[in-house]
C-alpha cells in the first residue's frame, strides 16, 4: 500500500492495528439513524433469533470492513453491503440516511490514523483508500435504490392481486393479470 520507513507505518498496518476501534465507531454510525431505545436494543442482543436486524448489522459491518481492509474486489464488498441495505430499504430511511454510514468511514479512519502517529501513512495510500470508500458509497446508493424499487414493485403486485380478487368476489368481469395470484386470505374460500 505504500512505502514504510522506520517511523512511517503503512495505512494497511495502521488500519489493522486500529480495526476494532474503527469497527466500534462505524457500527455506532450504522445505528445512529435509529431512535435511542431501538439502537440500544440492536446493540444489546447478539442472538439472531431475538434480534435478527442487530445481529445482521453488526456481522455485515464487520465483514464489510474486513473486506475493505483486505482490498477485496467490489463484488466481494457487495454481499455484506447489500445485507445492510436490504434492512435499511424496508425501514423507510431516505437514501442519504441509508448510505451515509459508508461515507462516515472516511472520517472514522482519518481520526483513528491521525490520532496515532506524528507522521501518518503515505497520503497517496490514504487517498486511494478514501476513493475505495467513495466507490463503495456509490455502490450503496445503487443497491439501496434497487431494493426500494423491488419493494415498490412487490407492493404494486400485491395491490393488483387484492383489487383483482375483490372484483371477482363482487362479481365483476375483471380478469386477473397474468402475474397475479390469489391473496393469502382467499385460500380458505
mmCIF file of C-alpha atoms in Angstrom:
data_model
loop_
_atom_site.group_PDB
_atom_site.id
_atom_site.type_symbol
_atom_site.label_atom_id
_atom_site.label_comp_id
_atom_site.label_asym_id
_atom_site.label_seq_id
_atom_site.Cartn_x
_atom_site.Cartn_y
_atom_site.Cartn_z
ATOM 1 C CA UNK A 1 0.000 0.000 0.000
ATOM 2 C CA UNK A 2 2.899 2.335 0.301
ATOM 3 C CA UNK A 3 6.460 2.931 1.387
ATOM 4 C CA UNK A 4 7.130 2.369 5.059
ATOM 5 C CA UNK A 5 10.175 3.943 6.615
ATOM 6 C CA UNK A 6 11.277 3.434 10.194
ATOM 7 C CA UNK A 7 8.751 5.929 11.595
ATOM 8 C CA UNK A 8 6.138 5.592 8.870
ATOM 9 C CA UNK A 9 3.662 2.748 9.084
ATOM 10 C CA UNK A 10 1.657 1.797 6.059
ATOM 11 C CA UNK A 11 -2.017 2.639 6.027
ATOM 12 C CA UNK A 12 -2.815 -1.058 5.988
ATOM 13 C CA UNK A 13 -0.795 -1.633 9.173
ATOM 14 C CA UNK A 14 -2.484 1.277 10.934
ATOM 15 C CA UNK A 15 -5.963 0.189 9.887
ATOM 16 C CA UNK A 16 -5.350 -3.360 11.060
ATOM 17 C CA UNK A 17 -3.874 -2.116 14.326
ATOM 18 C CA UNK A 18 -6.988 0.003 14.980
ATOM 19 C CA UNK A 19 -9.540 -2.268 13.340
ATOM 20 C CA UNK A 20 -11.602 -2.906 16.476
ATOM 21 C CA UNK A 21 -11.854 0.777 17.396
ATOM 22 C CA UNK A 22 -12.741 1.677 13.815
ATOM 23 C CA UNK A 23 -15.395 -1.041 13.710
ATOM 24 C CA UNK A 24 -16.898 0.062 17.018
ATOM 25 C CA UNK A 25 -17.239 3.674 15.853
ATOM 26 C CA UNK A 26 -18.505 2.581 12.452
ATOM 27 C CA UNK A 27 -21.223 0.347 13.884
ATOM 28 C CA UNK A 28 -22.302 3.268 16.054
ATOM 29 C CA UNK A 29 -22.619 5.263 12.838
ATOM 30 C CA UNK A 30 -24.680 2.450 11.305
ATOM 31 C CA UNK A 31 -27.001 2.607 14.342
ATOM 32 C CA UNK A 32 -27.169 6.417 14.530
ATOM 33 C CA UNK A 33 -30.356 6.888 12.427
ATOM 34 C CA UNK A 34 -32.368 4.703 14.814
ATOM 35 C CA UNK A 35 -34.181 6.123 17.839
ATOM 36 C CA UNK A 36 -32.036 5.721 21.010
ATOM 37 C CA UNK A 37 -34.118 2.906 22.511
ATOM 38 C CA UNK A 38 -34.050 0.973 19.213
ATOM 39 C CA UNK A 39 -30.294 1.473 18.856
ATOM 40 C CA UNK A 40 -29.829 0.238 22.451
ATOM 41 C CA UNK A 41 -31.826 -2.905 21.686
ATOM 42 C CA UNK A 42 -29.932 -3.541 18.438
ATOM 43 C CA UNK A 43 -26.650 -3.101 20.311
ATOM 44 C CA UNK A 44 -27.593 -5.232 23.318
ATOM 45 C CA UNK A 45 -28.684 -8.603 21.957
ATOM 46 C CA UNK A 46 -26.499 -10.590 19.576
ATOM 47 C CA UNK A 47 -28.931 -13.517 19.433
ATOM 48 C CA UNK A 48 -30.062 -13.867 15.803
ATOM 49 C CA UNK A 49 -33.460 -15.200 16.892
ATOM 50 C CA UNK A 50 -34.204 -12.344 19.291
ATOM 51 C CA UNK A 51 -32.506 -9.619 17.290
ATOM 52 C CA UNK A 52 -32.025 -10.567 13.618
ATOM 53 C CA UNK A 53 -31.628 -6.945 12.485
ATOM 54 C CA UNK A 54 -28.953 -6.056 15.047
ATOM 55 C CA UNK A 55 -27.119 -9.316 14.500
ATOM 56 C CA UNK A 56 -27.075 -8.758 10.742
ATOM 57 C CA UNK A 57 -25.976 -5.118 11.032
ATOM 58 C CA UNK A 58 -23.052 -5.980 13.323
ATOM 59 C CA UNK A 59 -21.973 -9.095 11.412
ATOM 60 C CA UNK A 60 -22.129 -7.496 7.978
ATOM 61 C CA UNK A 61 -20.458 -4.246 9.108
ATOM 62 C CA UNK A 62 -17.559 -6.343 10.365
ATOM 63 C CA UNK A 63 -17.385 -8.352 7.132
ATOM 64 C CA UNK A 64 -17.558 -5.195 5.057
ATOM 65 C CA UNK A 65 -14.752 -3.501 6.985
ATOM 66 C CA UNK A 66 -12.572 -6.621 6.758
ATOM 67 C CA UNK A 67 -13.166 -6.848 3.012
ATOM 68 C CA UNK A 68 -12.180 -3.198 2.621
ATOM 69 C CA UNK A 69 -9.030 -3.723 4.697
ATOM 70 C CA UNK A 70 -8.176 -6.791 2.604
ATOM 71 C CA UNK A 71 -8.502 -4.791 -0.602
ATOM 72 C CA UNK A 72 -11.236 -7.158 -1.787
ATOM 73 C CA UNK A 73 -12.829 -6.584 -5.195
ATOM 74 C CA UNK A 74 -16.111 -4.697 -5.438
ATOM 75 C CA UNK A 75 -18.169 -7.870 -5.879
ATOM 76 C CA UNK A 76 -16.870 -9.209 -2.558
ATOM 77 C CA UNK A 77 -17.866 -5.937 -0.895
ATOM 78 C CA UNK A 78 -21.348 -6.079 -2.402
ATOM 79 C CA UNK A 79 -22.683 -9.025 -0.349
ATOM 80 C CA UNK A 80 -22.262 -7.557 3.151
ATOM 81 C CA UNK A 81 -23.188 -4.104 1.854
ATOM 82 C CA UNK A 82 -26.398 -5.448 0.323
ATOM 83 C CA UNK A 83 -27.363 -7.261 3.521
ATOM 84 C CA UNK A 84 -27.204 -3.966 5.429
ATOM 85 C CA UNK A 85 -29.065 -2.071 2.722
ATOM 86 C CA UNK A 86 -31.846 -4.653 2.414
ATOM 87 C CA UNK A 87 -32.685 -3.910 6.038
ATOM 88 C CA UNK A 88 -32.492 -0.168 5.544
ATOM 89 C CA UNK A 89 -34.626 -0.260 2.405
ATOM 90 C CA UNK A 90 -37.632 -1.709 4.237
ATOM 91 C CA UNK A 91 -37.222 0.666 7.162
ATOM 92 C CA UNK A 92 -38.039 3.759 5.141
ATOM 93 C CA UNK A 93 -34.774 5.654 5.513
ATOM 94 C CA UNK A 94 -34.117 8.327 2.924
ATOM 95 C CA UNK A 95 -31.325 7.361 0.517
ATOM 96 C CA UNK A 96 -28.897 9.847 2.077
ATOM 97 C CA UNK A 97 -29.502 8.492 5.583
ATOM 98 C CA UNK A 98 -29.443 4.870 4.415
ATOM 99 C CA UNK A 99 -25.992 5.111 2.838
ATOM 100 C CA UNK A 100 -24.357 7.817 4.973
ATOM 101 C CA UNK A 101 -22.617 5.234 7.172
ATOM 102 C CA UNK A 102 -20.372 4.334 4.236
ATOM 103 C CA UNK A 103 -19.084 7.871 3.768
ATOM 104 C CA UNK A 104 -18.604 8.362 7.537
ATOM 105 C CA UNK A 105 -15.981 5.609 7.426
ATOM 106 C CA UNK A 106 -13.549 8.094 5.870
ATOM 107 C CA UNK A 107 -13.826 10.411 8.902
ATOM 108 C CA UNK A 108 -13.520 7.498 11.325
ATOM 109 C CA UNK A 109 -10.378 6.223 9.597
ATOM 110 C CA UNK A 110 -8.844 9.713 9.445
ATOM 111 C CA UNK A 111 -9.489 10.133 13.153
ATOM 112 C CA UNK A 112 -8.053 6.719 14.065
ATOM 113 C CA UNK A 113 -4.992 7.052 11.867
ATOM 114 C CA UNK A 114 -4.357 10.738 12.561
ATOM 115 C CA UNK A 115 -4.516 10.372 16.333
ATOM 116 C CA UNK A 116 -1.947 7.589 16.426
ATOM 117 C CA UNK A 117 1.232 8.929 14.895
ATOM 118 C CA UNK A 118 3.199 12.093 14.404
ATOM 119 C CA UNK A 119 3.771 11.054 10.805
ATOM 120 C CA UNK A 120 0.811 9.354 9.281
ATOM 121 C CA UNK A 121 0.721 6.923 6.415
ATOM 122 C CA UNK A 122 1.530 7.777 2.830
ATOM 123 C CA UNK A 123 -1.026 10.403 1.697
ATOM 124 C CA UNK A 124 -1.421 8.605 -1.645
ATOM 125 C CA UNK A 125 -2.464 5.437 0.205
ATOM 126 C CA UNK A 126 -4.992 7.420 2.237
ATOM 127 C CA UNK A 127 -6.431 8.961 -0.948
ATOM 128 C CA UNK A 128 -6.633 5.509 -2.533
ATOM 129 C CA UNK A 129 -8.489 4.100 0.484
ATOM 130 C CA UNK A 130 -10.859 7.068 0.554
ATOM 131 C CA UNK A 131 -11.542 6.622 -3.160
ATOM 132 C CA UNK A 132 -12.496 2.991 -2.472
ATOM 133 C CA UNK A 133 -14.858 4.145 0.276
ATOM 134 C CA UNK A 134 -16.426 6.654 -2.114
ATOM 135 C CA UNK A 135 -16.918 3.923 -4.741
ATOM 136 C CA UNK A 136 -18.471 1.787 -2.013
ATOM 137 C CA UNK A 137 -20.811 4.673 -1.195
ATOM 138 C CA UNK A 138 -21.927 4.876 -4.808
ATOM 139 C CA UNK A 139 -22.458 1.108 -4.862
ATOM 140 C CA UNK A 140 -24.504 1.502 -1.679
ATOM 141 C CA UNK A 141 -26.718 4.135 -3.268
ATOM 142 C CA UNK A 142 -27.295 1.943 -6.343
ATOM 143 C CA UNK A 143 -28.150 -1.072 -4.182
ATOM 144 C CA UNK A 144 -30.471 0.913 -1.931
ATOM 145 C CA UNK A 145 -32.377 2.273 -4.928
ATOM 146 C CA UNK A 146 -32.607 -1.221 -6.428
ATOM 147 C CA UNK A 147 -34.010 -2.668 -3.188
ATOM 148 C CA UNK A 148 -36.522 0.174 -2.863
ATOM 149 C CA UNK A 149 -37.657 -0.421 -6.462
ATOM 150 C CA UNK A 150 -38.128 -4.131 -5.707
ATOM 151 C CA UNK A 151 -40.120 -3.248 -2.599
ATOM 152 C CA UNK A 152 -42.402 -0.877 -4.517
ATOM 153 C CA UNK A 153 -42.875 -3.465 -7.283
ATOM 154 C CA UNK A 154 -43.945 -6.040 -4.695
ATOM 155 C CA UNK A 155 -46.411 -3.549 -3.222
ATOM 156 C CA UNK A 156 -47.879 -2.805 -6.653
ATOM 157 C CA UNK A 157 -48.220 -6.520 -7.445
ATOM 158 C CA UNK A 158 -49.935 -7.152 -4.100
ATOM 159 C CA UNK A 159 -52.342 -4.248 -4.662
ATOM 160 C CA UNK A 160 -53.210 -5.612 -8.121
ATOM 161 C CA UNK A 161 -53.867 -9.067 -6.673
ATOM 162 C CA UNK A 162 -56.126 -7.667 -3.964
ATOM 163 C CA UNK A 163 -58.119 -5.480 -6.364
ATOM 164 C CA UNK A 164 -58.500 -8.366 -8.801
ATOM 165 C CA UNK A 165 -59.648 -10.702 -6.031
ATOM 166 C CA UNK A 166 -62.219 -8.192 -4.749
ATOM 167 C CA UNK A 167 -63.560 -7.540 -8.235
ATOM 168 C CA UNK A 168 -64.020 -11.286 -8.823
ATOM 169 C CA UNK A 169 -65.545 -11.689 -5.364
ATOM 170 C CA UNK A 170 -68.043 -8.874 -6.063
ATOM 171 C CA UNK A 171 -68.985 -10.416 -9.405
ATOM 172 C CA UNK A 172 -67.016 -8.064 -11.615
ATOM 173 C CA UNK A 173 -65.833 -9.127 -15.043
ATOM 174 C CA UNK A 174 -62.223 -8.173 -14.417
ATOM 175 C CA UNK A 175 -59.763 -10.912 -15.331
ATOM 176 C CA UNK A 176 -56.695 -11.173 -13.108
ATOM 177 C CA UNK A 177 -53.436 -10.014 -14.600
ATOM 178 C CA UNK A 178 -51.212 -12.924 -15.714
ATOM 179 C CA UNK A 179 -48.707 -12.309 -12.912
ATOM 180 C CA UNK A 180 -51.342 -12.026 -10.196
ATOM 181 C CA UNK A 181 -52.398 -14.820 -7.923
ATOM 182 C CA UNK A 182 -54.883 -15.278 -5.166
ATOM 183 C CA UNK A 183 -54.414 -13.288 -1.966
ATOM 184 C CA UNK A 184 -53.402 -15.348 1.058
ATOM 185 C CA UNK A 185 -56.767 -14.763 2.775
ATOM 186 C CA UNK A 186 -58.647 -16.290 -0.228
ATOM 187 C CA UNK A 187 -57.001 -19.699 0.141
ATOM 188 C CA UNK A 188 -59.710 -20.897 2.536
ATOM 189 C CA UNK A 189 -62.677 -19.669 0.360
#
